[in-house]
Amino acid sequence: MSRTPLIAGNWKMYKTIPEAVETVEQLKEAIKDVSSREVVIAPSFVCLFPVAEVIRRSNIALAAQNVFWEDEGAYTGEISPAMLRSGGCTYTIIGHSERRQYFGETNESVNKKSKKSLEGGLKVIVCIGESLEEREKKNTFSILRTQIEGGLRGLTADQMREVVIAYEPIWAIGTGKTATADQAEEVHQFIRNQIGEKQGKELSEKTRILYGGSVKPDNIDELMAKKNIDGVLVGGASLKVESFARIVKFLF
Ligand code: 13P
Protein backbone atom coordinates (compact mmCIF):
# COMPACT_ATOMS: atom_id res chain seq x y z
CA MET A 1 0.00 0.00 0.00
CA SER A 2 1.39 3.40 -0.90
CA ARG A 3 -0.12 5.22 2.07
CA THR A 4 2.27 5.46 5.03
CA PRO A 5 0.40 4.45 8.20
CA LEU A 6 -0.09 7.31 10.63
CA ILE A 7 -0.50 6.70 14.35
CA ALA A 8 -1.49 9.85 16.24
CA GLY A 9 -1.95 10.36 19.97
CA ASN A 10 -4.38 13.06 21.07
CA TRP A 11 -3.54 13.88 24.68
CA LYS A 12 -6.60 16.16 25.03
CA MET A 13 -6.48 18.14 28.31
CA TYR A 14 -4.15 15.76 30.12
CA LYS A 15 -0.58 16.13 31.39
CA THR A 16 1.31 19.08 32.86
CA ILE A 17 4.58 20.11 31.24
CA PRO A 18 6.78 17.82 33.41
CA GLU A 19 4.40 14.90 32.84
CA ALA A 20 4.33 15.49 29.09
CA VAL A 21 8.12 15.72 28.88
CA GLU A 22 8.60 12.54 30.88
CA THR A 23 6.08 10.62 28.77
CA VAL A 24 7.56 11.69 25.47
CA GLU A 25 11.12 10.92 26.64
CA GLN A 26 10.02 7.37 27.40
CA LEU A 27 8.01 7.08 24.19
CA LYS A 28 10.97 8.23 22.13
CA GLU A 29 13.05 5.41 23.58
CA ALA A 30 10.27 2.82 23.27
CA ILE A 31 9.68 3.39 19.56
CA LYS A 32 13.13 4.46 18.41
CA ASP A 33 13.41 1.57 15.94
CA VAL A 34 10.08 2.27 14.22
CA SER A 35 10.55 3.65 10.72
CA SER A 36 7.86 2.46 8.35
CA ARG A 37 5.07 4.43 10.01
CA GLU A 38 4.51 8.03 10.97
CA VAL A 39 3.97 8.85 14.65
CA VAL A 40 2.39 12.10 15.79
CA ILE A 41 1.69 13.38 19.30
CA ALA A 42 -0.79 16.19 20.08
CA PRO A 43 -0.17 17.58 23.57
CA SER A 44 -1.86 20.67 25.00
CA PHE A 45 -0.69 24.07 23.74
CA VAL A 46 1.60 24.80 26.71
CA CYS A 47 3.35 21.45 26.32
CA LEU A 48 4.09 21.83 22.60
CA PHE A 49 7.42 23.60 22.81
CA PRO A 50 8.92 21.53 25.66
CA VAL A 51 7.82 18.35 23.87
CA ALA A 52 9.26 19.66 20.59
CA GLU A 53 12.65 19.99 22.28
CA VAL A 54 12.56 16.33 23.35
CA ILE A 55 11.51 14.94 19.95
CA ARG A 56 13.96 16.96 17.88
CA ARG A 57 15.68 14.55 15.46
CA SER A 58 13.40 11.69 16.45
CA ASN A 59 10.72 9.77 14.54
CA ILE A 60 7.91 11.57 16.41
CA ALA A 61 6.17 14.61 14.93
CA LEU A 62 4.14 17.22 16.76
CA ALA A 63 0.52 18.32 16.32
CA ALA A 64 -1.63 20.94 17.99
CA GLN A 65 -5.18 20.06 19.02
CA ASN A 66 -6.70 23.24 17.58
CA VAL A 67 -5.76 26.42 15.70
CA PHE A 68 -7.30 29.78 14.74
CA TRP A 69 -7.88 31.02 11.19
CA GLU A 70 -6.22 34.46 11.36
CA ASP A 71 -2.50 35.25 11.03
CA GLU A 72 -2.45 37.53 14.05
CA GLY A 73 -4.55 40.20 15.74
CA ALA A 74 -6.71 40.99 18.75
CA TYR A 75 -8.06 37.46 19.28
CA THR A 76 -7.47 36.82 22.96
CA GLY A 77 -6.76 33.19 23.71
CA GLU A 78 -6.24 32.10 20.11
CA ILE A 79 -3.17 30.66 18.37
CA SER A 80 -2.23 31.01 14.70
CA PRO A 81 -0.75 28.46 12.31
CA ALA A 82 2.53 30.43 12.21
CA MET A 83 2.74 30.30 16.02
CA LEU A 84 2.22 26.56 15.96
CA ARG A 85 4.91 26.10 13.35
CA SER A 86 7.31 28.21 15.38
CA GLY A 87 6.56 25.92 18.33
CA GLY A 88 7.58 22.85 16.36
CA CYS A 89 4.25 21.60 14.99
CA THR A 90 3.92 20.08 11.56
CA TYR A 91 0.27 19.11 12.04
CA THR A 92 -2.84 20.40 13.69
CA ILE A 93 -6.01 18.52 14.55
CA ILE A 94 -9.15 20.39 13.45
CA GLY A 95 -12.82 19.80 14.19
CA HIS A 96 -12.53 17.20 16.92
CA SER A 97 -16.01 16.21 18.13
CA GLU A 98 -15.22 17.58 21.58
CA ARG A 99 -14.56 20.98 20.02
CA ARG A 100 -17.75 20.71 18.00
CA GLN A 101 -19.71 19.72 21.11
CA TYR A 102 -18.29 22.08 23.74
CA PHE A 103 -16.72 24.98 21.85
CA GLY A 104 -19.03 25.72 18.95
CA GLU A 105 -16.87 24.31 16.17
CA THR A 106 -18.84 24.03 12.92
CA ASN A 107 -18.11 22.76 9.43
CA GLU A 108 -17.60 26.42 8.44
CA SER A 109 -15.00 27.06 11.13
CA VAL A 110 -13.33 23.75 10.31
CA ASN A 111 -13.10 24.94 6.72
CA LYS A 112 -11.57 28.32 7.63
CA LYS A 113 -9.08 26.70 9.99
CA SER A 114 -8.12 24.06 7.45
CA LYS A 115 -7.52 26.61 4.70
CA LYS A 116 -5.46 28.91 6.88
CA SER A 117 -3.39 26.07 8.32
CA LEU A 118 -2.62 24.63 4.89
CA GLU A 119 -1.72 28.09 3.54
CA GLY A 120 0.58 28.45 6.53
CA GLY A 121 2.34 25.15 5.86
CA LEU A 122 0.68 23.04 8.53
CA LYS A 123 -0.78 19.67 7.66
CA VAL A 124 -4.24 19.06 9.04
CA ILE A 125 -6.03 16.12 10.64
CA VAL A 126 -9.70 16.92 10.08
CA CYS A 127 -12.05 15.00 12.35
CA ILE A 128 -15.52 13.87 11.34
CA GLY A 129 -17.99 11.47 12.89
CA GLU A 130 -21.61 10.81 13.73
CA SER A 131 -23.37 10.60 17.09
CA LEU A 132 -25.17 7.49 18.33
CA GLU A 133 -28.53 9.09 17.58
CA GLU A 134 -27.45 9.92 14.04
CA ARG A 135 -26.22 6.35 13.51
CA GLU A 136 -29.42 4.84 14.87
CA LYS A 137 -31.47 7.05 12.55
CA LYS A 138 -29.30 5.79 9.68
CA ASN A 139 -27.97 9.27 9.04
CA THR A 140 -24.27 8.36 9.33
CA PHE A 141 -23.43 8.79 5.66
CA SER A 142 -25.37 12.02 5.17
CA ILE A 143 -23.75 13.57 8.26
CA LEU A 144 -20.29 12.55 7.07
CA ARG A 145 -20.99 13.83 3.57
CA THR A 146 -21.96 17.23 4.98
CA GLN A 147 -18.91 17.34 7.24
CA ILE A 148 -16.59 16.46 4.37
CA GLU A 149 -18.18 18.91 1.93
CA GLY A 150 -18.35 21.73 4.45
CA GLY A 151 -15.00 21.15 6.11
CA LEU A 152 -12.94 20.68 2.95
CA ARG A 153 -14.80 23.07 0.62
CA GLY A 154 -12.57 24.98 -1.78
CA LEU A 155 -9.31 23.19 -0.98
CA THR A 156 -7.01 22.76 -3.98
CA ALA A 157 -5.66 19.37 -5.00
CA ASP A 158 -2.24 20.39 -3.66
CA GLN A 159 -3.79 21.33 -0.33
CA MET A 160 -5.75 18.07 -0.22
CA ARG A 161 -2.47 16.17 -0.34
CA GLU A 162 -1.66 17.58 3.11
CA VAL A 163 -5.04 16.61 4.57
CA VAL A 164 -5.58 13.58 6.77
CA ILE A 165 -9.14 12.65 7.68
CA ALA A 166 -9.94 11.10 11.04
CA TYR A 167 -13.22 9.22 11.31
CA GLU A 168 -14.21 9.24 14.96
CA PRO A 169 -17.74 8.00 15.66
CA ILE A 170 -18.76 10.01 18.72
CA TRP A 171 -20.35 6.96 20.34
CA ALA A 172 -16.97 5.22 20.34
CA ILE A 173 -14.91 8.02 21.91
CA GLY A 174 -13.86 7.32 25.48
CA THR A 175 -16.67 4.80 25.86
CA GLY A 176 -14.78 1.57 25.36
CA LYS A 177 -17.16 0.81 22.46
CA THR A 178 -15.00 0.54 19.39
CA ALA A 179 -16.62 0.41 16.03
CA THR A 180 -15.89 -3.07 14.73
CA ALA A 181 -13.17 -3.19 12.13
CA ASP A 182 -15.84 -4.00 9.54
CA GLN A 183 -18.01 -1.03 10.60
CA ALA A 184 -15.00 1.29 10.40
CA GLU A 185 -13.89 -0.11 7.05
CA GLU A 186 -17.36 0.43 5.57
CA VAL A 187 -17.28 4.09 6.59
CA HIS A 188 -13.68 4.59 5.46
CA GLN A 189 -14.58 3.23 2.06
CA PHE A 190 -17.49 5.68 1.91
CA ILE A 191 -15.20 8.58 2.87
CA ARG A 192 -12.67 7.60 0.22
CA ASN A 193 -15.42 7.46 -2.38
CA GLN A 194 -16.61 10.92 -1.36
CA ILE A 195 -13.13 12.34 -1.81
CA GLY A 196 -12.88 10.53 -5.11
CA GLU A 197 -16.09 12.16 -6.34
CA LYS A 198 -14.80 15.62 -5.47
CA GLN A 199 -11.08 15.33 -6.15
CA GLY A 200 -10.65 12.32 -8.39
CA LYS A 201 -9.64 8.76 -7.75
CA GLU A 202 -5.89 9.30 -7.72
CA LEU A 203 -6.06 11.80 -4.89
CA SER A 204 -8.58 9.77 -2.97
CA GLU A 205 -6.25 6.77 -3.12
CA LYS A 206 -3.48 8.90 -1.61
CA THR A 207 -5.53 10.42 1.21
CA ARG A 208 -4.97 8.88 4.60
CA ILE A 209 -8.07 8.10 6.62
CA LEU A 210 -7.60 7.39 10.33
CA TYR A 211 -9.98 5.68 12.70
CA GLY A 212 -10.48 7.00 16.24
CA GLY A 213 -12.59 5.86 19.18
CA SER A 214 -11.46 3.47 21.92
CA VAL A 215 -8.43 2.25 19.98
CA LYS A 216 -6.42 -0.04 22.25
CA PRO A 217 -3.54 -2.51 21.98
CA ASP A 218 -6.04 -5.33 21.71
CA ASN A 219 -7.98 -3.98 18.73
CA ILE A 220 -5.27 -2.16 16.76
CA ASP A 221 -4.12 -5.12 14.69
CA GLU A 222 -7.59 -5.93 13.47
CA LEU A 223 -8.28 -2.30 12.54
CA MET A 224 -4.98 -1.83 10.72
CA ALA A 225 -5.55 -5.00 8.70
CA LYS A 226 -8.37 -3.24 6.85
CA LYS A 227 -7.63 -1.89 3.40
CA ASN A 228 -9.00 1.61 3.93
CA ILE A 229 -7.83 2.18 7.51
CA ASP A 230 -4.54 4.03 7.20
CA GLY A 231 -3.90 4.75 10.83
CA VAL A 232 -5.53 5.73 14.09
CA LEU A 233 -6.16 8.75 16.29
CA VAL A 234 -5.82 7.55 19.85
CA GLY A 235 -7.07 9.29 22.99
CA GLY A 236 -6.91 7.43 26.31
CA ALA A 237 -4.49 4.74 25.23
CA SER A 238 -1.99 7.34 23.98
CA LEU A 239 -1.43 8.69 27.50
CA LYS A 240 0.53 5.64 28.62
CA VAL A 241 3.79 4.80 26.89
CA GLU A 242 3.32 1.05 27.04
CA SER A 243 -0.08 1.02 25.36
CA PHE A 244 0.75 3.70 22.79
CA ALA A 245 4.04 2.03 21.85
CA ARG A 246 2.18 -1.24 21.26
CA ILE A 247 -0.32 0.57 19.06
CA VAL A 248 2.51 2.17 17.09
CA LYS A 249 4.00 -1.30 16.62
CA PHE A 250 0.78 -2.80 15.28
CA LEU A 251 1.23 -6.05 13.40
CA PHE A 252 0.56 -6.19 9.68
P1 13P B 1 -10.38 7.53 22.97
O1 13P B 1 -9.27 6.77 22.29
O2 13P B 1 -10.07 7.85 24.41
O3 13P B 1 -11.71 6.87 22.77
O4 13P B 1 -10.46 8.96 22.24
C1 13P B 1 -10.52 9.02 20.87
C2 13P B 1 -10.30 10.42 20.43
O5 13P B 1 -11.15 11.27 20.65
C3 13P B 1 -9.04 10.76 19.77
O6 13P B 1 -9.09 12.04 19.23
mmCIF file with all atom_site columns, C-alpha atoms and ligand atoms in Angstrom, residues 8 10 12 93 96-98 127 168 172-176 212-216 233-238, ligand 1:
data_model
loop_
_atom_site.group_PDB
_atom_site.id
_atom_site.type_symbol
_atom_site.label_atom_id
_atom_site.label_alt_id
_atom_site.label_comp_id
_atom_site.label_asym_id
_atom_site.label_entity_id
_atom_site.label_seq_id
_atom_site.pdbx_PDB_ins_code
_atom_site.Cartn_x
_atom_site.Cartn_y
_atom_site.Cartn_z
_atom_site.occupancy
_atom_site.B_iso_or_equiv
_atom_site.pdbx_formal_charge
_atom_site.auth_seq_id
_atom_site.auth_comp_id
_atom_site.auth_asym_id
_atom_site.auth_atom_id
_atom_site.pdbx_PDB_model_num
ATOM   1  C CA . ALA A 1 8   ? -1.490  9.850  16.245 1.00 0.00 ? 8   ALA A CA 1
ATOM   2  C CA . ASN A 1 10  ? -4.380  13.065 21.069 1.00 0.00 ? 10  ASN A CA 1
ATOM   3  C CA . LYS A 1 12  ? -6.597  16.159 25.032 1.00 0.00 ? 12  LYS A CA 1
ATOM   4  C CA . ILE A 1 93  ? -6.008  18.517 14.546 1.00 0.00 ? 93  ILE A CA 1
ATOM   5  C CA . HIS A 1 96  ? -12.529 17.196 16.922 1.00 0.00 ? 96  HIS A CA 1
ATOM   6  C CA . SER A 1 97  ? -16.005 16.210 18.130 1.00 0.00 ? 97  SER A CA 1
ATOM   7  C CA . GLU A 1 98  ? -15.221 17.584 21.584 1.00 0.00 ? 98  GLU A CA 1
ATOM   8  C CA . CYS A 1 127 ? -12.055 15.004 12.351 1.00 0.00 ? 127 CYS A CA 1
ATOM   9  C CA . GLU A 1 168 ? -14.206 9.243  14.957 1.00 0.00 ? 168 GLU A CA 1
ATOM   10 C CA . ALA A 1 172 ? -16.968 5.224  20.343 1.00 0.00 ? 172 ALA A CA 1
ATOM   11 C CA . ILE A 1 173 ? -14.912 8.018  21.911 1.00 0.00 ? 173 ILE A CA 1
ATOM   12 C CA . GLY A 1 174 ? -13.855 7.321  25.483 1.00 0.00 ? 174 GLY A CA 1
ATOM   13 C CA . THR A 1 175 ? -16.670 4.796  25.864 1.00 0.00 ? 175 THR A CA 1
ATOM   14 C CA . GLY A 1 176 ? -14.775 1.567  25.361 1.00 0.00 ? 176 GLY A CA 1
ATOM   15 C CA . GLY A 1 212 ? -10.481 7.001  16.237 1.00 0.00 ? 212 GLY A CA 1
ATOM   16 C CA . GLY A 1 213 ? -12.589 5.860  19.180 1.00 0.00 ? 213 GLY A CA 1
ATOM   17 C CA . SER A 1 214 ? -11.463 3.468  21.925 1.00 0.00 ? 214 SER A CA 1
ATOM   18 C CA . VAL A 1 215 ? -8.431  2.255  19.978 1.00 0.00 ? 215 VAL A CA 1
ATOM   19 C CA . LYS A 1 216 ? -6.420  -0.041 22.247 1.00 0.00 ? 216 LYS A CA 1
ATOM   20 C CA . LEU A 1 233 ? -6.162  8.746  16.286 1.00 0.00 ? 233 LEU A CA 1
ATOM   21 C CA . VAL A 1 234 ? -5.822  7.546  19.854 1.00 0.00 ? 234 VAL A CA 1
ATOM   22 C CA . GLY A 1 235 ? -7.066  9.289  22.991 1.00 0.00 ? 235 GLY A CA 1
ATOM   23 C CA . GLY A 1 236 ? -6.908  7.435  26.315 1.00 0.00 ? 236 GLY A CA 1
ATOM   24 C CA . ALA A 1 237 ? -4.488  4.736  25.234 1.00 0.00 ? 237 ALA A CA 1
ATOM   25 C CA . SER A 1 238 ? -1.989  7.338  23.978 1.00 0.00 ? 238 SER A CA 1
HETATM 26 P P1 . 13P B 2 .   ? -10.384 7.529  22.966 1.00 0.00 ? 1   13P B P1 1
HETATM 27 O O1 . 13P B 2 .   ? -9.269  6.774  22.293 1.00 0.00 ? 1   13P B O1 1
HETATM 28 O O2 . 13P B 2 .   ? -10.071 7.854  24.408 1.00 0.00 ? 1   13P B O2 1
HETATM 29 O O3 . 13P B 2 .   ? -11.708 6.868  22.766 1.00 0.00 ? 1   13P B O3 1
HETATM 30 O O4 . 13P B 2 .   ? -10.461 8.959  22.239 1.00 0.00 ? 1   13P B O4 1
HETATM 31 C C1 . 13P B 2 .   ? -10.516 9.021  20.866 1.00 0.00 ? 1   13P B C1 1
HETATM 32 C C2 . 13P B 2 .   ? -10.301 10.422 20.432 1.00 0.00 ? 1   13P B C2 1
HETATM 33 O O5 . 13P B 2 .   ? -11.147 11.266 20.652 1.00 0.00 ? 1   13P B O5 1
HETATM 34 C C3 . 13P B 2 .   ? -9.039  10.761 19.772 1.00 0.00 ? 1   13P B C3 1
HETATM 35 O O6 . 13P B 2 .   ? -9.090  12.037 19.231 1.00 0.00 ? 1   13P B O6 1
#
